[in-house]
Amino acid sequence: MFHWVKLILLSICLLIGACKPQNKNTLKVGTIAGPETQLMEVAKAVAKEKYDLNVQVIEFSDYTLPNAALSDGSIDANMFQHQPYLDQQIKDRGYHLVAIGKVFIYPMGIYSAKIKNLNDLRQEAIVAIPNDSSNEGRALLLLEKAGLIQLKKSAGLYATPFDIEKNTKQLKFKELDAAQLPRSLPDVTIAIINTNYAIPAGLSPNKDAIYKEGPDSPYANIIVVRESDVNNPRIKQLVASIQSDAVLKTAKEIFNGYAIPAWKSH
């Protein structure tokens, strides 16, 4: 009977692939569907040609999934977030994750289908902002920089609408998932949208944003791995592939020159 049990278990392993040894020459890398996936595909080609490293690109559509997948070992690295977002995820969920390299700064912008200048913003206008804590704070800091609101000095990077000290136009805030913000434009006055969601929606940061972050933004996207993989030579090859001239060239084409290579910024 024990023999039959062993055969059944072996059959299950073969069917689901759980018992196959992991290919040490392959890395699974998570991205959010959109421009960064395109950049990772270029890095994938560089990794194969230069290091004989196989990169499998795993697309996600929800910001919360790539870190969960990295933490549980489903993927080996991800590239989709900035440091404040990672810090908040680690604080909230106890992940043992760490940034291993910087990628690009994708400036967040203020977009509108109803006005062409922030001076045209009326009283009690509806403003759509991301509902995750780090990007919500980022959006509010951008609105403050644009002179539309004033935040409490203690607000920091994770400001919420409750931290607004001065709101002379009495703006009304609508908190939405970051991926939904481009679709919200017909229903709100302005929306603060991350570039990686603006581009797939046909929005150009240079042409369509009525206000946007400058090159001094602290929100550079990063490559993230598990703490135990910091010294993995394959991970270092992945980082070199992502920070390659080929990826930089593609980023310039996709973002019309507005993606800032953070690993070269000093």
PDB file of C-alpha atoms in Angstrom:
ATOM      1  CA  MET A   1       0.000   0.000   0.000  1.00  0.00           C
ATOM      2  CA  PHE A   2       2.873   2.369   0.843  1.00  0.00           C
ATOM      3  CA  HIS A   3       4.225   1.805  -2.662  1.00  0.00           C
ATOM      4  CA  TRP A   4       0.958   2.984  -4.171  1.00  0.00           C
ATOM      5  CA  VAL A   5       0.911   6.072  -1.948  1.00  0.00           C
ATOM      6  CA  LYS A   6       4.409   6.961  -3.163  1.00  0.00           C
ATOM      7  CA  LEU A   7       3.325   6.560  -6.785  1.00  0.00           C
ATOM      8  CA  ILE A   8       0.291   8.801  -6.253  1.00  0.00           C
ATOM      9  CA  LEU A   9       2.398  11.504  -4.586  1.00  0.00           C
ATOM     10  CA  LEU A  10       4.963  11.334  -7.376  1.00  0.00           C
ATOM     11  CA  SER A  11       2.214  11.673  -9.995  1.00  0.00           C
ATOM     12  CA  ILE A  12       0.841  14.754  -8.237  1.00  0.00           C
ATOM     13  CA  CYS A  13       4.300  16.321  -8.111  1.00  0.00           C
ATOM     14  CA  LEU A  14       4.815  15.728 -11.815  1.00  0.00           C
ATOM     15  CA  LEU A  15       1.420  17.195 -12.655  1.00  0.00           C
ATOM     16  CA  ILE A  16       1.871  20.452 -10.713  1.00  0.00           C
ATOM     17  CA  GLY A  17       5.620  20.732 -11.141  1.00  0.00           C
ATOM     18  CA  ALA A  18       6.136  21.169  -7.411  1.00  0.00           C
ATOM     19  CA  CYS A  19       8.845  18.548  -7.200  1.00  0.00           C
ATOM     20  CA  LYS A  20      10.913  19.838 -10.074  1.00  0.00           C
ATOM     21  CA  PRO A  21      14.223  21.342  -8.993  1.00  0.00           C
ATOM     22  CA  GLN A  22      14.307  25.109  -9.482  1.00  0.00           C
ATOM     23  CA  ASN A  23      16.403  26.240 -12.420  1.00  0.00           C
ATOM     24  CA  LYS A  24      19.133  28.324 -10.801  1.00  0.00           C
ATOM     25  CA  ASN A  25      19.699  30.081 -14.121  1.00  0.00           C
ATOM     26  CA  THR A  26      16.131  31.434 -14.224  1.00  0.00           C
ATOM     27  CA  LEU A  27      14.673  34.386 -12.320  1.00  0.00           C
ATOM     28  CA  LYS A  28      10.981  35.218 -12.128  1.00  0.00           C
ATOM     29  CA  VAL A  29      10.476  38.989 -12.004  1.00  0.00           C
ATOM     30  CA  GLY A  30       7.175  40.665 -11.206  1.00  0.00           C
ATOM     31  CA  THR A  31       6.013  43.891 -12.841  1.00  0.00           C
ATOM     32  CA  ILE A  32       2.787  45.840 -13.187  1.00  0.00           C
ATOM     33  CA  ALA A  33       1.263  45.460 -16.662  1.00  0.00           C
ATOM     34  CA  GLY A  34       2.232  48.470 -18.772  1.00  0.00           C
ATOM     35  CA  PRO A  35       5.432  50.366 -19.638  1.00  0.00           C
ATOM     36  CA  GLU A  36       7.588  48.746 -16.962  1.00  0.00           C
ATOM     37  CA  THR A  37       6.765  45.336 -18.377  1.00  0.00           C
ATOM     38  CA  GLN A  38       8.053  46.570 -21.743  1.00  0.00           C
ATOM     39  CA  LEU A  39      11.282  47.686 -20.078  1.00  0.00           C
ATOM     40  CA  MET A  40      11.638  44.334 -18.321  1.00  0.00           C
ATOM     41  CA  GLU A  41      11.260  42.540 -21.653  1.00  0.00           C
ATOM     42  CA  VAL A  42      14.255  44.528 -22.922  1.00  0.00           C
ATOM     43  CA  ALA A  43      16.200  43.705 -19.760  1.00  0.00           C
ATOM     44  CA  LYS A  44      15.255  40.063 -20.301  1.00  0.00           C
ATOM     45  CA  ALA A  45      16.933  40.091 -23.719  1.00  0.00           C
ATOM     46  CA  VAL A  46      20.040  41.797 -22.284  1.00  0.00           C
ATOM     47  CA  ALA A  47      20.249  39.251 -19.446  1.00  0.00           C
ATOM     48  CA  LYS A  48      20.074  36.335 -21.864  1.00  0.00           C
ATOM     49  CA  GLU A  49      22.614  37.758 -24.304  1.00  0.00           C
ATOM     50  CA  LYS A  50      25.129  39.062 -21.785  1.00  0.00           C
ATOM     51  CA  TYR A  51      24.816  36.639 -18.854  1.00  0.00           C
ATOM     52  CA  ASP A  52      22.909  33.626 -20.264  1.00  0.00           C
ATOM     53  CA  LEU A  53      20.356  34.422 -17.568  1.00  0.00           C
ATOM     54  CA  ASN A  54      16.740  33.457 -18.226  1.00  0.00           C
ATOM     55  CA  VAL A  55      14.264  36.048 -16.985  1.00  0.00           C
ATOM     56  CA  GLN A  56      10.600  35.125 -16.779  1.00  0.00           C
ATOM     57  CA  VAL A  57       8.414  38.233 -16.624  1.00  0.00           C
ATOM     58  CA  ILE A  58       5.299  37.870 -14.441  1.00  0.00           C
ATOM     59  CA  GLU A  59       2.659  40.594 -14.922  1.00  0.00           C
ATOM     60  CA  PHE A  60       0.386  41.784 -12.132  1.00  0.00           C
ATOM     61  CA  SER A  61      -2.518  44.234 -12.269  1.00  0.00           C
ATOM     62  CA  ASP A  62      -2.743  45.037  -8.548  1.00  0.00           C
ATOM     63  CA  TYR A  63      -0.073  46.916  -6.566  1.00  0.00           C
ATOM     64  CA  THR A  64      -0.441  44.654  -3.519  1.00  0.00           C
ATOM     65  CA  LEU A  65       0.362  41.375  -5.308  1.00  0.00           C
ATOM     66  CA  PRO A  66       4.035  41.624  -6.427  1.00  0.00           C
ATOM     67  CA  ASN A  67       5.374  42.007  -2.879  1.00  0.00           C
ATOM     68  CA  ALA A  68       3.185  39.173  -1.587  1.00  0.00           C
ATOM     69  CA  ALA A  69       4.415  36.945  -4.423  1.00  0.00           C
ATOM     70  CA  LEU A  70       8.030  37.891  -3.725  1.00  0.00           C
ATOM     71  CA  SER A  71       7.651  37.247  -0.019  1.00  0.00           C
ATOM     72  CA  ASP A  72       6.163  33.765  -0.484  1.00  0.00           C
ATOM     73  CA  GLY A  73       8.778  32.753  -3.068  1.00  0.00           C
ATOM     74  CA  SER A  74       6.509  32.723  -6.133  1.00  0.00           C
ATOM     75  CA  ILE A  75       8.843  35.226  -7.821  1.00  0.00           C
ATOM     76  CA  ASP A  76      12.485  36.173  -7.258  1.00  0.00           C
ATOM     77  CA  ALA A  77      12.348  39.965  -7.682  1.00  0.00           C
ATOM     78  CA  ASN A  78       9.947  42.732  -8.612  1.00  0.00           C
ATOM     79  CA  MET A  79      10.137  46.140 -10.253  1.00  0.00           C
ATOM     80  CA  PHE A  80       7.086  48.351  -9.826  1.00  0.00           C
ATOM     81  CA  GLN A  81       7.324  50.455  -6.655  1.00  0.00           C
ATOM     82  CA  HIS A  82       9.211  53.276  -4.988  1.00  0.00           C
ATOM     83  CA  GLN A  83      10.880  53.176  -1.573  1.00  0.00           C
ATOM     84  CA  PRO A  84       8.078  54.854   0.439  1.00  0.00           C
ATOM     85  CA  TYR A  85       5.596  52.250  -0.856  1.00  0.00           C
ATOM     86  CA  LEU A  86       7.958  49.379   0.018  1.00  0.00           C
ATOM     87  CA  ASP A  87       8.571  50.835   3.487  1.00  0.00           C
ATOM     88  CA  GLN A  88       4.832  50.980   4.146  1.00  0.00           C
ATOM     89  CA  GLN A  89       4.310  47.408   2.907  1.00  0.00           C
ATOM     90  CA  ILE A  90       7.105  46.159   5.167  1.00  0.00           C
ATOM     91  CA  LYS A  91       5.603  48.023   8.120  1.00  0.00           C
ATOM     92  CA  ASP A  92       2.080  46.749   7.441  1.00  0.00           C
ATOM     93  CA  ARG A  93       2.878  43.141   6.470  1.00  0.00           C
ATOM     94  CA  GLY A  94       6.234  42.325   7.976  1.00  0.00           C
ATOM     95  CA  TYR A  95       7.909  41.457   4.683  1.00  0.00           C
ATOM     96  CA  HIS A  96      11.654  40.733   4.695  1.00  0.00           C
ATOM     97  CA  LEU A  97      12.245  42.571   1.433  1.00  0.00           C
ATOM     98  CA  VAL A  98      14.906  45.064   0.418  1.00  0.00           C
ATOM     99  CA  ALA A  99      15.685  47.380  -2.497  1.00  0.00           C
ATOM    100  CA  ILE A 100      18.718  46.203  -4.470  1.00  0.00           C
ATOM    101  CA  GLY A 101      18.872  48.973  -7.091  1.00  0.00           C
ATOM    102  CA  LYS A 102      17.139  52.050  -8.472  1.00  0.00           C
ATOM    103  CA  VAL A 103      15.409  52.235 -11.846  1.00  0.00           C
ATOM    104  CA  PHE A 104      13.544  55.304 -13.120  1.00  0.00           C
ATOM    105  CA  ILE A 105      11.646  58.227 -11.678  1.00  0.00           C
ATOM    106  CA  TYR A 106       8.248  58.342 -13.396  1.00  0.00           C
ATOM    107  CA  PRO A 107       6.819  61.763 -12.533  1.00  0.00           C
ATOM    108  CA  MET A 108       3.297  61.776 -11.137  1.00  0.00           C
ATOM    109  CA  GLY A 109       1.077  64.267 -12.909  1.00  0.00           C
ATOM    110  CA  ILE A 110      -2.193  66.156 -12.535  1.00  0.00           C
ATOM    111  CA  TYR A 111      -4.543  65.387 -15.429  1.00  0.00           C
ATOM    112  CA  SER A 112      -7.971  66.671 -16.407  1.00  0.00           C
ATOM    113  CA  ALA A 113     -10.581  66.223 -19.088  1.00  0.00           C
ATOM    114  CA  LYS A 114     -12.356  69.415 -17.989  1.00  0.00           C
ATOM    115  CA  ILE A 115      -9.743  72.118 -17.450  1.00  0.00           C
ATOM    116  CA  LYS A 116      -6.435  72.996 -19.104  1.00  0.00           C
ATOM    117  CA  ASN A 117      -4.925  75.106 -16.350  1.00  0.00           C
ATOM    118  CA  LEU A 118      -4.973  74.846 -12.567  1.00  0.00           C
ATOM    119  CA  ASN A 119      -6.076  78.488 -12.433  1.00  0.00           C
ATOM    120  CA  ASP A 120      -9.406  77.278 -13.867  1.00  0.00           C
ATOM    121  CA  LEU A 121     -10.028  74.994 -10.885  1.00  0.00           C
ATOM    122  CA  ARG A 122     -13.311  75.993  -9.263  1.00  0.00           C
ATOM    123  CA  GLN A 123     -14.444  75.854  -5.650  1.00  0.00           C
ATOM    124  CA  GLU A 124     -15.340  72.370  -4.378  1.00  0.00           C
ATOM    125  CA  ALA A 125     -13.811  70.693  -7.435  1.00  0.00           C
ATOM    126  CA  ILE A 126     -13.553  66.905  -7.211  1.00  0.00           C
ATOM    127  CA  VAL A 127      -9.990  65.616  -7.043  1.00  0.00           C
ATOM    128  CA  ALA A 128      -9.230  61.906  -7.555  1.00  0.00           C
ATOM    129  CA  ILE A 129      -6.134  60.599  -5.781  1.00  0.00           C
ATOM    130  CA  PRO A 130      -4.619  57.111  -5.255  1.00  0.00           C
ATOM    131  CA  ASN A 131      -5.954  55.239  -2.235  1.00  0.00           C
ATOM    132  CA  ASP A 132      -2.731  53.448  -1.212  1.00  0.00           C
ATOM    133  CA  SER A 133      -0.932  55.308   1.553  1.00  0.00           C
ATOM    134  CA  SER A 134       2.388  56.125  -0.117  1.00  0.00           C
ATOM    135  CA  ASN A 135       0.934  57.264  -3.451  1.00  0.00           C
ATOM    136  CA  GLU A 136      -1.836  59.177  -1.696  1.00  0.00           C
ATOM    137  CA  GLY A 137       0.794  61.096   0.247  1.00  0.00           C
ATOM    138  CA  ARG A 138       2.755  61.632  -2.945  1.00  0.00           C
ATOM    139  CA  ALA A 139      -0.331  63.059  -4.678  1.00  0.00           C
ATOM    140  CA  LEU A 140      -1.089  65.424  -1.810  1.00  0.00           C
ATOM    141  CA  LEU A 141       2.516  66.644  -1.749  1.00  0.00           C
ATOM    142  CA  LEU A 142       2.205  67.378  -5.481  1.00  0.00           C
ATOM    143  CA  LEU A 143      -0.999  69.339  -4.884  1.00  0.00           C
ATOM    144  CA  GLU A 144       0.789  71.280  -2.159  1.00  0.00           C
ATOM    145  CA  LYS A 145       3.695  72.019  -4.497  1.00  0.00           C
ATOM    146  CA  ALA A 146       1.156  73.263  -7.049  1.00  0.00           C
ATOM    147  CA  GLY A 147      -0.164  75.698  -4.424  1.00  0.00           C
ATOM    148  CA  LEU A 148      -3.625  74.127  -4.156  1.00  0.00           C
ATOM    149  CA  ILE A 149      -3.439  72.944  -0.551  1.00  0.00           C
ATOM    150  CA  GLN A 150      -1.206  73.231   2.490  1.00  0.00           C
ATOM    151  CA  LEU A 151      -0.336  70.208   4.611  1.00  0.00           C
ATOM    152  CA  LYS A 152       0.557  70.047   8.280  1.00  0.00           C
ATOM    153  CA  LYS A 153       4.322  70.160   8.774  1.00  0.00           C
ATOM    154  CA  SER A 154       4.115  66.798  10.533  1.00  0.00           C
ATOM    155  CA  ALA A 155       2.338  65.075   7.616  1.00  0.00           C
ATOM    156  CA  GLY A 156       5.456  63.654   5.943  1.00  0.00           C
ATOM    157  CA  LEU A 157       5.410  61.250   2.993  1.00  0.00           C
ATOM    158  CA  TYR A 158       2.245  59.471   4.114  1.00  0.00           C
ATOM    159  CA  ALA A 159      -0.106  62.426   4.266  1.00  0.00           C
ATOM    160  CA  THR A 160      -3.860  61.882   3.998  1.00  0.00           C
ATOM    161  CA  PRO A 161      -6.675  64.379   3.389  1.00  0.00           C
ATOM    162  CA  PHE A 162      -6.950  64.645   7.195  1.00  0.00           C
ATOM    163  CA  ASP A 163      -3.491  66.261   7.189  1.00  0.00           C
ATOM    164  CA  ILE A 164      -4.626  69.174   5.021  1.00  0.00           C
ATOM    165  CA  GLU A 165      -4.277  72.386   6.997  1.00  0.00           C
ATOM    166  CA  LYS A 166      -5.357  74.834   4.304  1.00  0.00           C
ATOM    167  CA  ASN A 167      -7.777  74.129   1.444  1.00  0.00           C
ATOM    168  CA  THR A 168      -8.924  77.511   0.169  1.00  0.00           C
ATOM    169  CA  LYS A 169     -10.803  76.043  -2.800  1.00  0.00           C
ATOM    170  CA  GLN A 170     -12.496  73.465  -0.545  1.00  0.00           C
ATOM    171  CA  LEU A 171     -11.450  70.668  -2.875  1.00  0.00           C
ATOM    172  CA  LYS A 172     -13.340  67.385  -2.487  1.00  0.00           C
ATOM    173  CA  PHE A 173     -11.155  64.268  -2.524  1.00  0.00           C
ATOM    174  CA  LYS A 174     -12.104  60.955  -4.075  1.00  0.00           C
ATOM    175  CA  GLU A 175      -9.776  58.084  -3.167  1.00  0.00           C
ATOM    176  CA  LEU A 176      -9.495  55.399  -5.859  1.00  0.00           C
ATOM    177  CA  ASP A 177      -7.266  52.476  -6.758  1.00  0.00           C
ATOM    178  CA  ALA A 178      -4.313  53.877  -8.732  1.00  0.00           C
ATOM    179  CA  ALA A 179      -5.182  51.791 -11.803  1.00  0.00           C
ATOM    180  CA  GLN A 180      -8.707  53.297 -11.936  1.00  0.00           C
ATOM    181  CA  LEU A 181      -7.605  56.933 -11.969  1.00  0.00           C
ATOM    182  CA  PRO A 182      -7.343  57.380 -15.768  1.00  0.00           C
ATOM    183  CA  ARG A 183     -10.886  56.030 -16.136  1.00  0.00           C
ATOM    184  CA  SER A 184     -12.126  58.501 -13.516  1.00  0.00           C
ATOM    185  CA  LEU A 185     -11.285  61.586 -15.602  1.00  0.00           C
ATOM    186  CA  PRO A 186     -14.804  62.053 -17.075  1.00  0.00           C
ATOM    187  CA  ASP A 187     -16.277  62.040 -13.564  1.00  0.00           C
ATOM    188  CA  VAL A 188     -13.836  64.276 -11.666  1.00  0.00           C
ATOM    189  CA  THR A 189     -12.279  67.694 -12.218  1.00  0.00           C
ATOM    190  CA  ILE A 190      -8.677  66.551 -11.882  1.00  0.00           C
ATOM    191  CA  ALA A 191      -6.937  63.235 -11.160  1.00  0.00           C
ATOM    192  CA  ILE A 192      -3.397  62.693  -9.916  1.00  0.00           C
ATOM    193  CA  ILE A 193      -2.049  59.747 -11.906  1.00  0.00           C
ATOM    194  CA  ASN A 194       1.144  57.712 -11.833  1.00  0.00           C
ATOM    195  CA  THR A 195       2.959  57.714 -15.179  1.00  0.00           C
ATOM    196  CA  ASN A 196       2.891  53.909 -15.472  1.00  0.00           C
ATOM    197  CA  TYR A 197      -0.930  54.135 -15.543  1.00  0.00           C
ATOM    198  CA  ALA A 198      -1.120  57.336 -17.592  1.00  0.00           C
ATOM    199  CA  ILE A 199       0.861  55.976 -20.568  1.00  0.00           C
ATOM    200  CA  PRO A 200      -1.329  52.860 -21.212  1.00  0.00           C
ATOM    201  CA  ALA A 201      -4.390  55.122 -21.001  1.00  0.00           C
ATOM    202  CA  GLY A 202      -3.033  57.258 -23.841  1.00  0.00           C
ATOM    203  CA  LEU A 203      -1.973  60.145 -21.612  1.00  0.00           C
ATOM    204  CA  SER A 204       1.375  61.841 -22.131  1.00  0.00           C
ATOM    205  CA  PRO A 205       3.089  63.345 -19.070  1.00  0.00           C
ATOM    206  CA  ASN A 206       4.640  65.990 -21.320  1.00  0.00           C
ATOM    207  CA  LYS A 207       1.567  66.880 -23.380  1.00  0.00           C
ATOM    208  CA  ASP A 208      -1.421  66.100 -21.177  1.00  0.00           C
ATOM    209  CA  ALA A 209      -0.371  66.706 -17.573  1.00  0.00           C
ATOM    210  CA  ILE A 210      -1.285  70.217 -16.489  1.00  0.00           C
ATOM    211  CA  TYR A 211       1.219  69.942 -13.625  1.00  0.00           C
ATOM    212  CA  LYS A 212       3.802  67.286 -12.783  1.00  0.00           C
ATOM    213  CA  GLU A 213       6.708  66.363 -10.553  1.00  0.00           C
ATOM    214  CA  GLY A 214      10.170  67.577 -11.436  1.00  0.00           C
ATOM    215  CA  PRO A 215      13.466  65.672 -11.536  1.00  0.00           C
ATOM    216  CA  ASP A 216      13.953  66.347  -7.812  1.00  0.00           C
ATOM    217  CA  SER A 217      11.249  63.797  -6.946  1.00  0.00           C
ATOM    218  CA  PRO A 218      12.273  61.273  -4.239  1.00  0.00           C
ATOM    219  CA  TYR A 219      10.013  58.629  -5.748  1.00  0.00           C
ATOM    220  CA  ALA A 220      12.414  56.560  -7.844  1.00  0.00           C
ATOM    221  CA  ASN A 221      11.181  53.079  -8.700  1.00  0.00           C
ATOM    222  CA  ILE A 222      13.327  50.269  -7.338  1.00  0.00           C
ATOM    223  CA  ILE A 223      14.257  46.624  -7.889  1.00  0.00           C
ATOM    224  CA  VAL A 224      13.244  44.601  -4.834  1.00  0.00           C
ATOM    225  CA  VAL A 225      14.326  41.151  -3.642  1.00  0.00           C
ATOM    226  CA  ARG A 226      14.148  39.052  -0.495  1.00  0.00           C
ATOM    227  CA  GLU A 227      16.788  39.939   2.104  1.00  0.00           C
ATOM    228  CA  SER A 228      18.310  36.475   1.693  1.00  0.00           C
ATOM    229  CA  ASP A 229      19.039  37.143  -2.008  1.00  0.00           C
ATOM    230  CA  VAL A 230      20.962  40.405  -1.656  1.00  0.00           C
ATOM    231  CA  ASN A 231      24.278  38.745  -2.517  1.00  0.00           C
ATOM    232  CA  ASN A 232      22.899  36.363  -5.146  1.00  0.00           C
ATOM    233  CA  PRO A 233      25.135  36.839  -8.241  1.00  0.00           C
ATOM    234  CA  ARG A 234      22.163  36.222 -10.556  1.00  0.00           C
ATOM    235  CA  ILE A 235      20.281  39.067  -8.878  1.00  0.00           C
ATOM    236  CA  LYS A 236      23.253  41.352  -9.471  1.00  0.00           C
ATOM    237  CA  GLN A 237      23.212  40.364 -13.151  1.00  0.00           C
ATOM    238  CA  LEU A 238      19.496  41.168 -13.263  1.00  0.00           C
ATOM    239  CA  VAL A 239      20.140  44.640 -11.835  1.00  0.00           C
ATOM    240  CA  ALA A 240      22.908  45.266 -14.385  1.00  0.00           C
ATOM    241  CA  SER A 241      20.563  44.182 -17.187  1.00  0.00           C
ATOM    242  CA  ILE A 242      17.807  46.529 -16.019  1.00  0.00           C
ATOM    243  CA  GLN A 243      20.247  49.434 -15.655  1.00  0.00           C
ATOM    244  CA  SER A 244      21.618  48.836 -19.156  1.00  0.00           C
ATOM    245  CA  ASP A 245      21.874  51.258 -22.071  1.00  0.00           C
ATOM    246  CA  ALA A 246      19.309  49.208 -24.007  1.00  0.00           C
ATOM    247  CA  VAL A 247      16.690  49.671 -21.283  1.00  0.00           C
ATOM    248  CA  LEU A 248      17.545  53.366 -20.955  1.00  0.00           C
ATOM    249  CA  LYS A 249      17.080  53.847 -24.709  1.00  0.00           C
ATOM    250  CA  THR A 250      13.695  52.084 -24.646  1.00  0.00           C
ATOM    251  CA  ALA A 251      12.552  54.134 -21.652  1.00  0.00           C
ATOM    252  CA  LYS A 252      13.389  57.344 -23.501  1.00  0.00           C
ATOM    253  CA  GLU A 253      11.258  56.155 -26.444  1.00  0.00           C
ATOM    254  CA  ILE A 254       8.299  55.025 -24.327  1.00  0.00           C
ATOM    255  CA  PHE A 255       8.234  58.060 -22.045  1.00  0.00           C
ATOM    256  CA  ASN A 256       9.350  60.613 -24.629  1.00  0.00           C
ATOM    257  CA  GLY A 257      12.448  61.412 -22.602  1.00  0.00           C
ATOM    258  CA  TYR A 258      10.622  61.967 -19.325  1.00  0.00           C
ATOM    259  CA  ALA A 259      11.738  58.811 -17.514  1.00  0.00           C
ATOM    260  CA  ILE A 260      14.682  59.855 -15.346  1.00  0.00           C
ATOM    261  CA  PRO A 261      17.360  57.138 -14.759  1.00  0.00           C
ATOM    262  CA  ALA A 262      17.630  57.319 -10.967  1.00  0.00           C
ATOM    263  CA  TRP A 263      20.745  55.154 -10.800  1.00  0.00           C
ATOM    264  CA  LYS A 264      22.587  57.933 -12.635  1.00  0.00           C
ATOM    265  CA  SER A 265      21.165  60.749 -10.509  1.00  0.00           C
ATOM    266  CA  HIS A 266      23.398  62.196  -7.797  1.00  0.00           C
TER     267      HIS A 266
END
